Coordinates of C-alpha atoms in Angstrom, one line a residue:
Q1221 CA 0.0 0.0 0.0
V1222 CA 1.1 3.6 -0.7
V1223 CA 2.3 5.2 2.6
E1224 CA 0.5 8.4 1.8
Q1225 CA -2.8 6.5 1.5
I1226 CA -2.6 4.8 4.9
A1227 CA -5.6 6.0 7.0
S1228 CA -3.9 5.5 10.3
A1229 CA -1.8 8.5 11.3
G1230 CA 0.2 6.5 13.7
L1231 CA 1.1 3.7 11.3
K1232 CA 2.0 6.2 8.6
K1233 CA 4.4 8.0 11.0
C1234 CA 6.1 4.8 12.0
L1235 CA 6.6 3.5 8.4
E1236 CA 8.0 6.8 7.3
T1237 CA 10.9 6.5 9.8
M1238 CA 11.7 2.8 9.4
K1239 CA 14.6 1.2 7.5
R1240 CA 14.5 -1.9 5.4
G1241 CA 14.6 -5.0 7.6
E1242 CA 13.8 -3.1 10.8
Q1243 CA 11.4 -4.5 13.4
A1244 CA 9.5 -2.3 15.7
H1245 CA 7.1 -2.7 18.7
V1246 CA 4.5 0.1 18.3
I1247 CA 1.9 1.3 20.8
L1248 CA -0.8 3.5 19.3
T1249 CA -3.3 5.6 21.2
P1250 CA -6.9 5.4 19.9
S1251 CA -6.6 8.6 17.9
Y1252 CA -3.5 7.4 16.1
A1253 CA -4.9 3.9 15.6
E1254 CA -8.0 5.1 13.9
G1255 CA -8.3 3.8 10.4
L1256 CA -6.6 0.5 10.9
G1257 CA -9.8 -1.5 10.8
E1258 CA -12.8 -2.8 12.8
W1259 CA -10.5 -4.9 15.0
V1260 CA -9.0 -1.8 16.7
P1261 CA -10.5 -1.6 20.3
A1262 CA -12.8 1.4 20.9
E1263 CA -10.9 2.1 24.1
G1264 CA -7.3 1.5 25.1
N1265 CA -4.1 1.4 23.1
T1266 CA -3.4 -0.8 20.1
V1267 CA -0.1 -2.8 20.0
L1268 CA 1.6 -3.6 16.7
M1269 CA 4.6 -5.6 15.7
L1270 CA 6.0 -4.2 12.5
T1271 CA 8.7 -5.6 10.1
A1272 CA 9.7 -3.4 7.1
N1273 CA 10.5 -6.3 4.7
R1274 CA 10.6 -4.2 1.5
W1275 CA 9.1 -1.1 -0.1
H1276 CA 9.2 0.6 -3.4
R1277 CA 9.6 4.3 -4.1
V1278 CA 6.6 5.8 -6.0
E1279 CA 6.9 9.2 -7.6
E1280 CA 5.0 11.4 -10.0
V1281 CA 6.8 11.9 -13.3
P1282 CA 7.6 15.6 -14.0
N1283 CA 5.8 17.5 -16.8
A1284 CA 3.0 14.9 -17.0
D1285 CA 0.2 16.7 -15.0
K1286 CA 0.1 14.0 -12.4
C1287 CA -1.0 11.5 -15.1
V1288 CA 2.2 9.4 -15.1
E1289 CA 3.5 7.5 -12.0
K1290 CA 6.7 5.6 -11.6
K1291 CA 7.1 2.8 -9.0
V1292 CA 10.8 1.9 -8.6
L1293 CA 11.2 -1.9 -8.4
I1294 CA 15.0 -2.0 -8.6
E1295 CA 17.2 1.0 -8.0
G1296 CA 19.6 2.1 -10.8
E1297 CA 23.3 2.9 -10.6
G1298 CA 25.1 6.2 -10.6
Y1299 CA 23.6 9.6 -11.3
D1300 CA 23.4 9.8 -15.1
R1301 CA 20.1 9.7 -16.9
P1302 CA 19.0 9.8 -20.6
N1303 CA 18.3 13.1 -22.2
E1304 CA 15.9 14.1 -25.0
G1305 CA 17.2 12.5 -28.2
A1306 CA 19.1 9.7 -26.3
E1307 CA 19.1 6.2 -27.7
V1308 CA 17.9 3.8 -25.0
T1309 CA 17.9 0.0 -24.8
A1310 CA 15.4 -1.5 -22.4
A1311 CA 13.3 -4.6 -21.6
V1312 CA 9.7 -3.6 -21.9
I1313 CA 6.4 -5.2 -21.1
G1314 CA 3.3 -3.2 -21.9
R1315 CA -0.3 -3.9 -20.7
I1316 CA -3.7 -2.3 -20.9
L1317 CA -4.3 -1.3 -17.3
E1318 CA -8.0 -2.2 -17.1
T1319 CA -7.8 -5.7 -18.6
G1320 CA -4.1 -6.6 -18.0
E1321 CA -3.8 -7.7 -21.7
E1322 CA -0.2 -7.5 -23.0
F1323 CA 0.3 -5.5 -26.1
M1324 CA 4.1 -5.5 -26.0
N1325 CA 6.8 -7.9 -24.6
A1326 CA 10.4 -7.2 -25.7
E1327 CA 13.6 -8.3 -23.9
E1328 CA 15.6 -5.7 -25.8
H1329 CA 13.9 -2.8 -27.4
K1330 CA 15.8 0.2 -28.8
W1331 CA 14.3 3.6 -29.4
V1332 CA 15.1 7.3 -29.4
V1333 CA 13.6 9.3 -26.5
D1334 CA 11.1 12.1 -27.5
D1335 CA 10.9 11.0 -31.1
E1336 CA 7.3 9.6 -31.1
Q1337 CA 8.6 6.0 -31.2
M1338 CA 7.0 5.2 -27.8
P1339 CA 4.2 7.0 -25.9
D1340 CA 5.1 10.3 -24.3
G1341 CA 4.4 9.1 -20.8
L1342 CA 7.1 6.4 -21.1
D1343 CA 9.6 8.8 -22.7
L1344 CA 9.1 11.3 -19.9
T1345 CA 9.7 8.5 -17.4
L1346 CA 12.9 7.4 -19.1
L1347 CA 14.3 10.9 -18.5
Q1348 CA 14.1 10.2 -14.8
M1349 CA 15.6 6.7 -14.8
K1350 CA 19.2 5.5 -14.2
K1351 CA 21.0 2.6 -15.9
G1352 CA 20.0 -0.7 -14.4
E1353 CA 16.8 0.7 -12.9
K1354 CA 13.5 -1.3 -13.2
A1355 CA 10.2 0.5 -12.8
L1356 CA 6.5 0.1 -13.2
V1357 CA 5.1 3.0 -15.1
T1358 CA 1.4 3.8 -14.9
I1359 CA -0.1 6.2 -17.5
S1360 CA -3.6 7.1 -16.4
D1361 CA -4.3 9.6 -19.2
G1362 CA -3.9 7.6 -22.4
T1363 CA -5.2 10.4 -24.6
R1364 CA -2.3 12.8 -23.8
F1365 CA 0.5 10.5 -22.6
G1366 CA -0.4 7.1 -24.0
F1367 CA -1.6 6.0 -27.5
G1368 CA -3.8 9.0 -28.0
G1369 CA -7.5 9.5 -28.6
T1370 CA -8.0 6.9 -31.3
E1371 CA -8.0 3.1 -31.1
T1372 CA -4.4 1.8 -31.9
T1373 CA -3.4 -1.6 -33.2
T1374 CA 0.0 -2.4 -31.9
E1375 CA 2.7 -4.5 -33.7
S1376 CA 1.6 -7.5 -31.7
G1377 CA -1.9 -7.1 -33.2
V1378 CA -3.5 -6.1 -29.9
K1379 CA -6.0 -3.2 -30.1
V1380 CA -5.6 -0.6 -27.4
P1381 CA -8.8 1.4 -26.9
A1382 CA -8.9 5.1 -27.5
G1383 CA -7.5 7.0 -24.5
A1384 CA -6.9 3.8 -22.5
A1385 CA -4.8 3.8 -19.4
I1386 CA -1.7 1.7 -19.9
Q1387 CA 1.1 0.3 -17.8
Y1388 CA 4.7 -0.6 -18.6
E1389 CA 7.2 -2.7 -16.8
V1390 CA 10.5 -1.3 -18.0
S1391 CA 14.2 -2.1 -17.2
L1392 CA 16.7 0.4 -18.5
N1393 CA 19.6 -1.7 -19.7
D1394 CA 21.7 1.0 -21.4
F1395 CA 21.5 4.4 -23.1
E1396 CA 23.6 6.8 -25.1
K1397 CA 23.0 10.5 -24.5
T1398 CA 23.0 13.1 -27.2
K1399 CA 25.7 15.7 -26.8
E1400 CA 24.8 18.5 -24.4
S1401 CA 25.1 22.1 -25.6
W1402 CA 27.9 22.9 -23.1
D1403 CA 30.0 20.1 -24.6
M1404 CA 29.5 21.4 -28.2
S1405 CA 31.8 23.7 -30.2
N1406 CA 30.2 26.8 -31.7
D1407 CA 30.0 25.1 -35.1
E1408 CA 28.4 22.0 -33.5
K1409 CA 25.8 24.2 -31.9
Y1410 CA 25.0 25.8 -35.2
E1411 CA 24.7 22.5 -37.0
A1412 CA 22.5 21.1 -34.2
S1413 CA 20.3 24.1 -34.3
I1414 CA 19.5 23.5 -38.0
V1415 CA 18.6 19.9 -37.2
K1416 CA 16.2 21.1 -34.5
K1417 CA 14.7 23.7 -36.8
D1418 CA 14.1 21.2 -39.6
Q1419 CA 12.5 18.8 -37.1
G1420 CA 10.2 21.6 -35.9
N1421 CA 9.2 22.3 -39.5
V1422 CA 8.2 18.6 -40.0
Y1423 CA 6.1 18.6 -36.9
F1424 CA 4.5 21.9 -37.7
K1425 CA 3.5 20.8 -41.2
A1426 CA 2.0 17.6 -39.6
G1427 CA -0.1 19.8 -37.2
K1428 CA 1.9 18.7 -34.2
N1429 CA 2.2 22.1 -32.7
E1430 CA 3.4 21.3 -29.2
R1431 CA 6.2 19.1 -30.6
A1432 CA 7.1 21.7 -33.2
L1433 CA 7.4 24.4 -30.6
K1434 CA 9.6 22.2 -28.5
R1435 CA 12.0 21.7 -31.4
Y1436 CA 12.0 25.4 -32.3
E1437 CA 12.8 26.4 -28.7
A1438 CA 15.6 23.8 -28.6
C1439 CA 17.0 25.3 -31.7
L1440 CA 17.0 28.8 -30.3
K1441 CA 18.5 27.6 -27.0
L1442 CA 21.6 26.5 -28.9
I1443 CA 22.3 29.7 -30.7
E1444 CA 20.3 32.5 -29.1
Y1445 CA 23.3 33.7 -27.1
D1446 CA 26.1 33.9 -29.7
A1447 CA 28.2 36.7 -28.3
Q1448 CA 31.3 34.5 -28.4
F1449 CA 30.7 33.2 -31.9
P1450 CA 32.9 34.4 -34.8
D1451 CA 31.3 37.1 -36.9
E1452 CA 30.8 34.8 -39.9
L1453 CA 29.1 32.3 -37.7
K1454 CA 27.0 35.0 -36.1
E1455 CA 25.6 35.9 -39.5
K1456 CA 24.7 32.3 -40.3
C1457 CA 23.0 32.0 -36.9
K1458 CA 21.1 35.2 -37.5
V1459 CA 19.4 33.6 -40.6
V1460 CA 18.4 30.5 -38.5
K1461 CA 17.2 32.6 -35.6
L1462 CA 15.1 34.9 -37.9
A1463 CA 13.3 31.9 -39.4
T1464 CA 12.8 30.1 -36.1
Y1465 CA 11.5 33.2 -34.2
S1466 CA 8.9 33.6 -37.0
N1467 CA 8.0 29.9 -37.0
C1468 CA 7.7 30.0 -33.2
A1469 CA 5.2 32.8 -33.6
A1470 CA 3.2 30.8 -36.1
V1471 CA 2.9 27.9 -33.7
M1472 CA 2.0 30.1 -30.8
L1473 CA -0.8 31.7 -32.8
K1474 CA -2.3 28.3 -33.4
L1475 CA -1.9 27.6 -29.7
K1476 CA -3.6 31.0 -28.9
R1477 CA -0.5 32.1 -27.0
Y1478 CA -0.8 35.6 -28.4
K1479 CA 1.5 37.4 -26.0
D1480 CA 4.3 34.9 -26.6
A1481 CA 3.7 35.1 -30.3
L1482 CA 4.1 38.9 -30.1
E1483 CA 7.4 38.6 -28.3
K1484 CA 8.8 36.2 -30.9
C1485 CA 7.7 38.4 -33.7
N1486 CA 9.4 41.4 -32.0
K1487 CA 12.7 39.4 -31.8
A1488 CA 12.5 38.5 -35.4
L1489 CA 11.8 42.1 -36.4
E1490 CA 14.8 43.3 -34.3
I1491 CA 17.0 41.1 -36.6
D1492 CA 15.2 42.2 -39.8
G1493 CA 12.5 44.9 -39.8
A1494 CA 11.6 44.0 -43.3
H1495 CA 10.7 40.4 -42.6
Q1496 CA 7.2 40.2 -43.9
K1497 CA 6.1 36.9 -42.3
A1498 CA 7.1 38.2 -38.8
R1499 CA 5.3 41.5 -39.3
F1500 CA 2.2 39.7 -40.6
R1501 CA 2.1 37.4 -37.6
R1502 CA 2.7 40.3 -35.3
A1503 CA -0.4 41.9 -36.8
Q1504 CA -2.4 38.8 -36.2
A1505 CA -1.2 38.6 -32.5
L1506 CA -2.0 42.2 -32.0
A1507 CA -5.5 41.8 -33.4
A1508 CA -6.1 38.8 -31.3
R1509 CA -5.2 40.9 -28.2
D1510 CA -7.5 43.7 -29.4
D1511 CA -4.7 46.1 -30.2
Y1512 CA -6.4 47.1 -33.4
E1513 CA -4.6 50.3 -34.2
E1514 CA -1.1 48.7 -33.9
A1515 CA -2.3 45.7 -36.0
E1516 CA -3.6 48.1 -38.6
M1517 CA -0.3 49.9 -38.8
D1518 CA 1.6 46.7 -39.3
L1519 CA -0.7 45.6 -42.1
K1520 CA -0.6 48.9 -43.9
K1521 CA 3.2 48.8 -43.7
L1522 CA 3.2 45.4 -45.2
I1523 CA 1.0 46.7 -48.1
D1524 CA 3.4 49.6 -48.6
M1525 CA 6.3 47.2 -48.7
D1526 CA 4.5 44.9 -51.2
P1527 CA 1.2 46.3 -52.8
K1528 CA 0.5 42.8 -54.1
N1529 CA 0.5 41.2 -50.7
V1530 CA -2.9 39.5 -50.8
D1531 CA -2.7 38.0 -47.3
A1532 CA -2.1 41.4 -45.8
R1533 CA -4.9 43.0 -47.7
N1534 CA -7.4 40.3 -46.7
E1535 CA -6.2 40.5 -43.1
L1536 CA -6.7 44.3 -43.2
K1537 CA -10.3 43.8 -44.4
R1538 CA -11.0 41.4 -41.6
L1539 CA -9.5 43.7 -39.1
K1540 CA -11.5 46.7 -40.3
H1541 CA -14.7 44.6 -40.1
K1542 CA -13.7 43.6 -36.6
M1543 CA -13.1 47.2 -35.6
A1544 CA -16.4 48.3 -37.1
T1545 CA -18.2 45.6 -35.1
Q1546 CA -16.5 46.7 -31.9
R1547 CA -17.4 50.3 -32.5
K1548 CA -21.1 49.4 -32.9
K1549 CA -20.9 47.5 -29.6
D1550 CA -19.3 50.4 -27.9
S1551 CA -21.8 52.8 -29.3
A1552 CA -24.7 50.7 -28.1
I1553 CA -23.2 50.4 -24.6
F1554 CA -22.3 54.0 -24.2
G1555 CA -25.3 55.3 -26.1
N1556 CA -27.7 53.6 -23.7
M1557 CA -25.7 54.9 -20.8
F1558 CA -26.0 58.5 -21.9
E1559 CA -29.7 58.0 -22.8
R1560 CA -30.5 56.8 -19.3
M1561 CA -28.6 59.7 -17.8
A1562 CA -30.6 62.2 -20.0
K1563 CA -33.9 60.7 -18.9
T1564 CA -33.0 61.0 -15.2
G1565 CA -31.7 64.5 -15.7
G1566 CA -28.5 63.6 -13.9
D1567 CA -24.8 63.7 -14.6
F1568 CA -22.7 60.5 -14.6
Y1569 CA -20.2 62.1 -12.2
E1570 CA -22.7 64.3 -10.3
V1571 CA -22.4 64.2 -6.5
K1572 CA -25.6 65.1 -4.7
P1573 CA -25.3 67.6 -1.8
K1574 CA -26.0 66.4 1.6
D1575 CA -29.1 67.4 3.5
T1576 CA -28.7 70.9 4.9
D1577 CA -29.4 69.9 8.5
E1578 CA -27.0 67.0 8.3
A1579 CA -24.3 69.2 6.9
E1580 CA -24.6 71.7 9.8
E1581 CA -24.4 69.1 12.6
N1582 CA -23.8 65.5 13.0
P1583 CA -26.9 64.1 14.8
A1584 CA -25.0 61.2 16.1
D1585 CA -22.6 63.0 18.4
G1586 CA -23.6 66.7 18.3
V1587 CA -20.2 67.7 16.9
P1588 CA -20.6 70.5 14.3
A1589 CA -19.5 69.5 10.8
F1590 CA -16.5 71.2 9.2
P1591 CA -17.6 74.2 7.1

């Protein structure tokens, strides 16, 4: 049983302080014994003999919204863990949680972490495992971290229902990490950034916006701070950054992260103020945030730069329609307000004078009011 779920406060406190193999003679008062079961006496103390034979560490996997849990069956060795892009070798058994039906059983399975070769929940768990570690991984939200929202037929022929909760028993035999940025030369960072950008483009075209954004951000992380780069390499990085900032903005618009999209567009335009895609996307982000005038300025500038820019002209038409609709709404709201004021003969900011007697003297305590 999970220690945190134990109903008895006394038993929970004891187990949290015990070591493996330890035996303990425990006396619990009625309040601390409550929750152990019907056999606990209504009055008097409860005496227990406890032996901590074994236990398994259970932890929530980060970045999984409490939908992926890892129970450590065998501890791993050392401190190193796989990173995103690492090639791992593991023994894997996969089951549908509800029925227990196996859909995978491989003594040695190789895959690249965070490359859609295995469910996201398992990949996120691998990032937390050490070499030699064995764990039971439970993925409760199969739609987001399992096989997705549609029925999936695995290589073994087993059909996993849409959104089904799944469980893996995985032993991490070995892994080979990708090179970390701090171990790369400047040229290697540039080359790796292009790979990340291209991967982002593939995901973006496939409509996998979250994955695309992750790759774009990884690209920028490699080359965003290039003060120590040679001038020639800086210029090459500038081209990559310009395209990636603009692409980030496109993804963020689809994810309705308009403020973030605006920031990325601004960074792109700092590099090249004539970049039309970045300016167009900035106009879209501004319009989505109801900054109509600034959006209109960007679109008009785009048309000045290229009178044949059909996208900008169409977007400007939509913006003007949106502005006109908003003006009608504002007119109706404020028009009704002023109409009501006219009927009552009052002023919106008018302050009515106090009663004369009340102004002269405070009836509560007889103290004259200030003149």
